[in-house]
Amino acid sequence: MQINLNFSRSGLYLGLVFFVIILILPSPETMSAVAWKTTAVAVLMAFWWITEAIPIAATSLLPIVLLPVLGITPIGESTAPYANPLIFLFMGGFIIAIAMQRWELHKRIALRIINYVGVKPSSIIVGFIIASAFLSMWVSNTATALMMLPIALSVLHFTEREKSDDLPVTNFEIVLVLAIAYACNIGGIATLIGTPPNALFAGFMLENYSIEISFVRWMSIGIPLAIVLLPLMYIILSKVVFPIKLKELPGGRKVINSQLKEIGKISTPEKRVAVVFTMTAALWIFRPLISNILPGLSDAGIAIAAGIVLFIIPSGSKKHQKLLAWENMRDLPWGILILFGGGLSLANAISSSGLAAWIGESVQSLETFPIILLIFAVILIVVFLTEITSNTATTAAFLPILASTAIGMGQNPMLFIIPATISASCAFMLPVATPPNAIIYGSGKVSIPQMAKAGLWLNIIIATILTIATYYFFAYIFGVEVGVIPDWV
């Protein structure tokens, strides 16, 4: 705690010192004064974001103050990104997730999946992986991990009571809890609302290039990637790093059955939330097919409509009670929404001030390196940086820089920013890397060396897979041609 406090304090002062120094010093000959001031703001925000000198959301409000005061962008332009449609998409997703949590629909879904898969050691782990990944596509990965861990600990506790003294369960425990954390991280990659970096990427593309990344378009790369990474993660954990020799798990079925008995039959509120959730997901997926009938329909509009409906539909459990009340919105992570706006506002300033163009011109010498090696380097940098920093803040800081770098090298910005966005959710080594990692570490069932051992394997292997996927699969899906700058840039 003391180390973190000193780290934050150092970031607070260093950020301010560099901010003032940059403003005092004259701008480089090839850079405009406005771009130089934007550099000062970007450096200050990067320091404060990475070190969490003040709350990340508070740092994200700086553009509203600094950009107009320094003459970089007027107040209207500075605040407009805080109302980006992707922010409302995420808000609607959060509201649906809160409704699922309020009526414990997410717990029922998880238990049903685990019960269906089976209760052998390998089956239980696979069940927890599928349940954690699926829920993290729609619900905060933090909330998913918080909900899945007690269920897992119940299984482990009952197993400890039922097992004989010579029955090895240690590796099973380690793999089970790590699999939950890692599945939450990977599952979030699959949809735009699964994890904040995904929405930041879509917002960045819309704000800077007027390119819409729809829900279904992101799923076309997110779902296949998750399908590949989840089994790979399971194999690495249970077969390579922590081999599981346990063939039978005593008491596993009893735990799941008791949990299902405890939640009872599906309630009326759960059914109604499930209907809203299913219809919302269907509209997101099939929106391109009905765009001719409802041309004004958008993913963000669908999300907010679903949120409003949840405040209208009666719960059916108590008189005059709705599926959601405004008091429930205290659990909505408003800070994440503000962070989106701050990141997009900074990115807009970097682009409009000429700083992006200057960065692009400065890195033209890198075009002599093989592009696939540069993609791999970008992924590794982001993966290992997010081991110690917020993945959302890192993504917000890196997107405009990487996009400018790609353009300066004569490449499509998507070649760098798509893998950077995804790799921000692929930090598996340390508890501080992601909230699910921290939650699982807090269970006491896994140590930092054990997490680091498994995470290092995953970081390197997944970075390699992401590189290949970017070069061949993502580029195909998004129409990216290597060595060609698209017209929309």
XYZ file of C-alpha atoms in Angstrom:
489
model
C 0.000 0.000 0.000
C 2.858 2.355 0.864
C 4.541 1.603 -2.471
C 1.318 2.352 -4.354
C 0.873 5.581 -2.399
C 4.432 6.719 -3.194
C 3.946 5.709 -6.843
C 0.782 7.810 -7.077
C 2.374 10.785 -5.318
C 5.401 10.647 -7.625
C 3.125 10.534 -10.650
C 1.176 13.534 -9.383
C 4.260 15.725 -9.028
C 6.150 14.441 -12.078
C 3.101 14.974 -14.261
C 2.793 18.582 -13.099
C 6.538 19.233 -13.475
C 6.644 17.943 -17.061
C 3.422 19.783 -17.882
C 4.896 23.114 -16.731
C 8.301 22.481 -18.361
C 6.717 21.709 -21.734
C 4.581 24.849 -21.573
C 7.607 26.990 -20.707
C 9.942 25.588 -23.342
C 9.525 26.699 -26.963
C 7.972 24.201 -29.340
C 10.221 22.278 -31.779
C 10.697 23.982 -35.146
C 8.569 21.432 -36.988
C 5.712 21.528 -34.452
C 3.062 24.202 -34.050
C 2.578 25.960 -30.713
C -0.917 24.454 -30.372
C 0.430 20.939 -30.920
C 3.145 21.608 -28.291
C 0.501 22.672 -25.736
C -1.471 19.539 -26.580
C 1.676 17.527 -25.858
C 1.788 19.082 -22.376
C -1.818 18.082 -21.689
C -1.235 14.566 -23.057
C 1.875 14.052 -20.905
C 0.098 15.274 -17.776
C -2.896 13.003 -18.362
C -0.696 10.019 -19.222
C 1.283 10.416 -15.977
C -1.844 10.764 -13.879
C -3.686 7.954 -15.643
C -0.852 5.447 -15.436
C 0.098 6.235 -11.826
C -3.504 6.894 -10.727
C -2.241 10.048 -9.020
C -5.858 11.114 -8.644
C -8.932 9.036 -9.539
C -8.773 8.065 -13.214
C -12.185 9.619 -13.897
C -11.031 12.924 -12.364
C -7.998 12.996 -14.662
C -10.378 12.386 -17.565
C -12.098 15.717 -16.841
C -8.906 17.707 -17.473
C -9.617 18.316 -21.205
C -12.740 20.293 -20.296
C -10.551 22.736 -18.349
C -7.171 22.717 -20.064
C -8.025 22.506 -23.758
C -10.111 25.730 -23.855
C -7.833 27.610 -21.408
C -4.712 26.813 -23.459
C -6.462 27.738 -26.700
C -6.262 24.218 -28.133
C -9.970 23.636 -28.760
C -13.077 25.656 -27.765
C -15.236 24.409 -24.922
C -17.903 22.988 -27.240
C -15.367 20.909 -29.133
C -13.669 19.855 -25.904
C -16.868 18.536 -24.337
C -18.511 17.013 -27.424
C -16.615 13.668 -27.149
C -18.118 13.137 -23.694
C -21.426 12.580 -25.522
C -20.019 10.130 -28.076
C -22.669 7.505 -29.016
C -20.411 4.673 -27.819
C -20.571 6.090 -24.287
C -24.348 5.666 -24.350
C -23.962 2.154 -25.745
C -21.857 1.273 -22.729
C -24.270 3.074 -20.384
C -27.167 0.997 -21.701
C -25.087 -2.154 -21.318
C -24.310 -1.221 -17.716
C -28.018 -0.679 -16.976
C -28.945 -4.106 -18.366
C -26.132 -5.685 -16.330
C -27.383 -3.992 -13.150
C -30.860 -5.423 -13.763
C -29.400 -8.914 -14.223
C -27.450 -8.561 -10.985
C -30.384 -7.114 -9.042
C -32.527 -10.186 -9.731
C -29.541 -12.617 -9.755
C -30.258 -13.755 -13.303
C -26.510 -13.887 -13.987
C -26.027 -16.367 -11.122
C -28.740 -18.646 -12.489
C -27.173 -18.574 -15.957
C -23.762 -19.455 -14.509
C -25.048 -22.338 -12.376
C -27.083 -23.775 -15.240
C -24.054 -23.751 -17.531
C -21.852 -25.446 -14.909
C -24.559 -28.013 -14.107
C -25.023 -28.811 -17.789
C -21.311 -29.304 -18.524
C -20.757 -31.779 -15.668
C -18.895 -32.139 -12.387
C -15.701 -33.986 -13.253
C -12.648 -31.815 -12.409
C -12.036 -30.943 -16.057
C -15.758 -30.442 -16.676
C -16.146 -28.116 -13.696
C -13.269 -25.961 -14.891
C -14.686 -25.876 -18.426
C -18.102 -24.984 -17.012
C -16.703 -22.106 -14.984
C -14.742 -20.895 -18.038
C -17.826 -20.923 -20.281
C -20.027 -19.270 -17.652
C -17.440 -16.598 -16.778
C -16.670 -15.809 -20.413
C -20.320 -15.666 -21.480
C -21.356 -13.392 -18.629
C -18.346 -11.117 -19.192
C -19.566 -10.507 -22.736
C -22.567 -8.656 -21.282
C -21.838 -7.939 -17.606
C -18.808 -6.202 -16.106
C -15.948 -8.689 -15.798
C -15.479 -7.390 -12.252
C -19.068 -8.264 -11.321
C -18.750 -11.632 -13.049
C -15.601 -12.528 -11.110
C -17.195 -11.393 -7.842
C -20.174 -13.638 -8.515
C -18.277 -16.695 -9.806
C -15.627 -16.822 -7.083
C -17.965 -17.672 -4.146
C -19.502 -20.489 -6.211
C -16.016 -21.847 -6.945
C -14.979 -21.546 -3.305
C -18.089 -23.491 -2.283
C -17.058 -26.296 -4.612
C -13.505 -26.252 -3.246
C -14.666 -26.123 0.370
C -16.986 -29.098 -0.072
C -14.261 -30.975 -1.948
C -11.821 -30.379 0.900
C -14.309 -31.911 3.345
C -15.070 -34.914 1.153
C -11.601 -35.786 -0.154
C -9.278 -38.366 1.347
C -5.874 -37.307 2.630
C -3.981 -38.640 -0.369
C -6.200 -36.967 -2.987
C -4.253 -34.161 -4.737
C -6.466 -31.145 -5.338
C -3.939 -28.299 -5.130
C -3.503 -27.832 -8.879
C -7.254 -28.126 -9.350
C -7.763 -25.226 -6.944
C -5.165 -23.062 -8.667
C -6.448 -23.777 -12.156
C -10.092 -23.248 -11.180
C -9.617 -19.795 -9.687
C -7.167 -18.647 -12.379
C -9.497 -19.929 -15.098
C -12.307 -17.745 -13.728
C -10.172 -14.592 -13.816
C -8.705 -15.292 -17.243
C -12.065 -16.299 -18.736
C -13.567 -13.012 -17.491
C -10.763 -11.108 -19.236
C -11.012 -13.072 -22.496
C -14.821 -13.114 -22.554
C -14.868 -9.328 -22.373
C -13.011 -9.188 -25.697
C -15.953 -10.730 -27.559
C -18.372 -7.765 -27.557
C -18.178 -3.989 -27.661
C -19.643 -3.700 -24.172
C -17.588 -6.559 -22.758
C -14.693 -4.382 -21.656
C -14.057 -0.601 -21.797
C -11.063 -0.686 -24.230
C -13.335 -2.114 -26.956
C -15.771 0.781 -26.676
C -12.867 3.243 -26.541
C -11.595 1.886 -29.860
C -15.032 2.171 -31.474
C -15.467 5.690 -30.082
C -12.013 6.698 -31.308
C -12.776 5.502 -34.843
C -16.121 7.300 -34.878
C -14.792 10.532 -33.349
C -11.662 10.829 -35.503
C -12.471 9.061 -38.786
C -16.300 8.886 -38.857
C -16.032 5.100 -39.119
C -18.739 3.206 -37.231
C -17.694 -0.058 -35.619
C -21.038 -1.747 -35.052
C -21.786 -4.305 -32.377
C -21.955 -7.157 -34.868
C -18.834 -6.021 -36.726
C -16.765 -6.171 -33.536
C -18.285 -9.558 -32.672
C -17.070 -10.861 -36.035
C -13.527 -10.684 -34.672
C -14.223 -10.868 -30.930
C -16.220 -14.110 -30.892
C -13.772 -16.154 -33.040
C -10.850 -14.832 -31.015
C -12.499 -15.780 -27.711
C -13.336 -19.235 -29.109
C -9.637 -19.749 -29.888
C -8.198 -18.214 -26.707
C -10.464 -19.880 -24.128
C -9.543 -23.516 -24.975
C -5.918 -22.468 -25.345
C -6.010 -20.892 -21.890
C -7.548 -24.049 -20.433
C -4.901 -26.289 -22.020
C -2.004 -24.110 -20.881
C -3.324 -23.917 -17.315
C -4.451 -27.505 -16.778
C -2.071 -29.461 -19.020
C 1.159 -27.471 -19.114
C 1.646 -25.105 -16.173
C -0.452 -26.813 -13.463
C -1.287 -30.366 -14.654
C -4.405 -31.774 -13.016
C -4.132 -35.451 -12.111
C -7.407 -35.574 -10.235
C -9.932 -37.841 -12.003
C -12.918 -37.589 -9.706
C -14.147 -34.656 -7.643
C -16.089 -35.736 -4.558
C -19.077 -33.630 -3.683
C -19.045 -31.439 -6.779
C -22.572 -32.300 -7.873
C -23.938 -31.701 -4.361
C -22.584 -28.151 -4.279
C -24.055 -27.164 -7.640
C -27.395 -28.771 -6.812
C -27.528 -27.028 -3.434
C -26.757 -23.671 -5.079
C -29.519 -24.259 -7.656
C -31.932 -25.295 -4.897
C -31.032 -22.153 -2.940
C -31.978 -19.791 -5.791
C -35.174 -21.774 -6.428
C -37.361 -21.611 -9.511
C -36.867 -18.764 -11.938
C -38.815 -15.745 -10.737
C -41.054 -13.420 -12.728
C -38.536 -10.512 -12.570
C -35.773 -12.812 -13.856
C -37.944 -13.911 -16.775
C -38.729 -10.319 -17.699
C -35.096 -9.199 -17.484
C -34.114 -12.228 -19.563
C -36.609 -11.215 -22.263
C -35.261 -7.643 -22.376
C -31.682 -8.891 -22.452
C -32.392 -11.410 -25.241
C -34.271 -8.900 -27.376
C -31.505 -6.304 -26.922
C -28.774 -8.755 -27.933
C -30.844 -9.853 -30.940
C -31.355 -6.247 -32.070
C -27.624 -5.549 -31.745
C -26.794 -8.608 -33.819
C -29.465 -8.215 -36.495
C -29.529 -4.412 -36.749
C -27.785 -4.438 -40.170
C -30.651 -6.555 -41.536
C -33.356 -4.122 -40.368
C -31.470 -0.882 -41.105
C -33.612 -0.306 -44.220
C -36.793 -0.446 -42.145
C -35.422 1.656 -39.259
C -32.547 3.697 -40.744
C -32.128 5.765 -37.585
C -31.648 2.740 -35.343
C -28.219 2.516 -33.702
C -26.479 0.223 -31.212
C -26.433 3.062 -28.684
C -30.137 3.756 -29.252
C -30.964 0.074 -28.727
C -28.977 0.008 -25.472
C -30.622 3.127 -24.052
C -34.079 1.954 -25.138
C -33.513 -1.306 -23.268
C -32.410 0.650 -20.213
C -35.542 2.818 -20.303
C -37.775 -0.240 -20.717
C -36.309 -1.756 -17.531
C -37.549 1.313 -15.615
C -41.038 0.873 -17.108
C -41.778 -2.865 -16.866
C -43.250 -3.957 -13.514
C -41.189 -6.557 -11.691
C -44.241 -8.685 -10.953
C -42.945 -9.416 -7.455
C -44.232 -6.405 -5.533
C -46.935 -3.890 -6.241
C -45.701 -0.781 -8.086
C -42.100 -2.106 -8.132
C -40.312 -1.910 -11.493
C -37.475 -4.083 -12.743
C -35.158 -1.160 -11.987
C -35.392 1.885 -9.743
C -33.186 4.935 -10.054
C -31.584 4.077 -6.707
C -30.020 1.060 -8.420
C -28.036 3.424 -10.644
C -25.688 4.118 -7.749
C -23.945 0.945 -8.905
C -23.471 2.243 -12.442
C -19.730 2.912 -13.048
C -20.043 6.544 -14.044
C -16.265 6.937 -13.813
C -15.753 4.602 -16.764
C -18.108 6.702 -18.892
C -16.219 9.882 -17.972
C -12.927 8.168 -18.788
C -14.262 7.381 -22.271
C -15.083 11.040 -22.797
C -11.709 12.254 -21.526
C -9.796 9.823 -23.701
C -11.793 10.743 -26.796
C -11.494 14.478 -26.085
C -7.716 14.184 -25.761
C -7.546 12.086 -28.943
C -9.556 14.723 -30.822
C -7.194 17.452 -29.611
C -4.134 15.430 -30.649
C -5.601 15.080 -34.121
C -6.945 18.619 -34.638
C -3.865 20.384 -33.205
C -1.499 18.767 -35.692
C 0.280 16.691 -33.029
C -0.873 13.451 -34.652
C 0.570 14.516 -37.998
C 3.860 15.498 -36.323
C 4.114 12.097 -34.596
C 3.441 10.403 -37.916
C 6.189 12.325 -39.672
C 8.631 11.615 -36.852
C 8.311 7.828 -37.085
C 8.588 7.415 -40.831
C 12.012 5.767 -40.379
C 10.258 2.784 -38.759
C 8.686 1.839 -42.092
C 11.856 -0.102 -42.951
C 11.012 -2.674 -40.245
C 8.734 -5.633 -41.107
C 5.195 -4.595 -40.194
C 4.410 -7.921 -38.539
C 7.309 -7.409 -36.090
C 6.066 -3.910 -35.283
C 2.571 -5.262 -34.593
C 4.099 -7.860 -32.265
C 6.101 -5.128 -30.499
C 2.973 -2.972 -30.013
C 1.082 -5.921 -28.522
C 3.897 -6.834 -26.127
C 4.294 -3.223 -24.967
C 0.580 -2.855 -24.226
C 0.263 -6.305 -22.611
C 3.139 -5.803 -20.199
C 2.311 -2.145 -19.509
C -1.238 -3.046 -18.501
C 0.164 -5.532 -15.995
C 0.785 -2.518 -13.751
C -1.638 0.084 -15.104
C -5.337 0.417 -15.884
C -6.090 -1.217 -19.232
C -8.719 1.427 -20.009
C -6.408 4.337 -19.233
C -3.575 2.745 -21.202
C -5.847 2.276 -24.210
C -7.060 5.883 -24.004
C -3.478 7.163 -23.931
C -2.104 4.889 -26.671
C -4.823 4.928 -29.360
C -4.068 8.393 -30.828
C -0.303 7.818 -30.635
C -0.446 4.417 -32.330
C -2.845 5.664 -35.006
C -0.511 8.569 -35.821
C 2.483 6.232 -35.847
C 0.791 3.879 -38.308
C -0.196 6.710 -40.641
C 3.342 8.121 -40.514
C 4.631 4.730 -41.655
C 2.161 4.610 -44.526
C -0.076 2.042 -42.828
C -3.749 1.765 -41.935
C -4.129 2.861 -38.287
C -6.231 -0.240 -37.566
C -3.119 -2.399 -37.959
C -1.866 -1.018 -34.650
C -4.908 0.113 -32.713
C -7.022 -3.070 -33.043
C -4.347 -5.383 -31.562
C -3.467 -2.745 -28.956
C -7.121 -2.565 -27.888
C -7.464 -6.329 -27.568
C -4.087 -6.844 -25.889
C -5.077 -4.337 -23.189
C -7.467 -7.051 -21.937
C -4.828 -9.795 -22.079
C -2.693 -9.068 -19.013
C -2.598 -12.234 -16.907
C 0.528 -12.051 -14.747
C -0.227 -9.764 -11.790
C -3.199 -9.115 -9.495
C -3.166 -5.387 -10.319
C -3.449 -6.037 -14.072
C -7.252 -6.424 -14.117
C -10.019 -6.447 -11.488
C -10.735 -10.191 -12.011
C -7.055 -10.957 -11.358
C -7.184 -8.967 -8.118
C -10.438 -10.601 -7.003
C -9.097 -14.113 -7.593
C -5.816 -13.312 -5.856
C -7.812 -12.110 -2.860
C -9.260 -15.607 -2.456
C -5.929 -16.835 -1.093
C -6.032 -19.843 -3.433
C -3.248 -18.595 -5.692
C 0.027 -16.775 -5.042
C 1.625 -14.033 -7.132
C 4.444 -16.363 -8.342
C 1.837 -18.904 -9.456
C -0.202 -16.243 -11.246
C 2.937 -14.802 -12.848
C 4.069 -18.259 -13.983
C 0.789 -18.970 -15.752
C 0.374 -15.387 -16.944
C 3.788 -15.179 -18.595
C 3.008 -18.232 -20.714
C -0.347 -16.755 -21.710
C 1.016 -13.255 -22.378
C 3.630 -14.486 -24.837
C 1.505 -17.122 -26.579
C -1.541 -14.863 -26.897
C 0.649 -11.981 -28.141
C 1.889 -14.287 -30.903
C -1.658 -15.362 -31.805
C -2.873 -11.747 -31.812
C -0.061 -10.767 -34.164
C -0.960 -13.479 -36.654
C -4.686 -12.791 -36.282
C -4.156 -9.057 -36.888
C -2.079 -9.579 -40.004
C -4.356 -12.144 -41.635
C -7.811 -12.264 -39.982
C -8.541 -8.794 -38.556
C -7.096 -7.133 -41.660
C -9.435 -9.197 -43.847
C -12.551 -8.483 -41.736
C -11.917 -4.715 -41.654
C -10.624 -4.458 -45.236
C -7.116 -3.415 -44.190
C -4.403 -3.508 -46.863
C -0.840 -3.592 -45.572
C 1.126 -0.594 -46.839
C -1.999 1.313 -47.937
C -3.464 4.339 -46.124
C -7.266 4.265 -46.601
C -9.217 7.188 -47.995
C -11.036 7.795 -44.714
C -7.776 8.804 -42.998
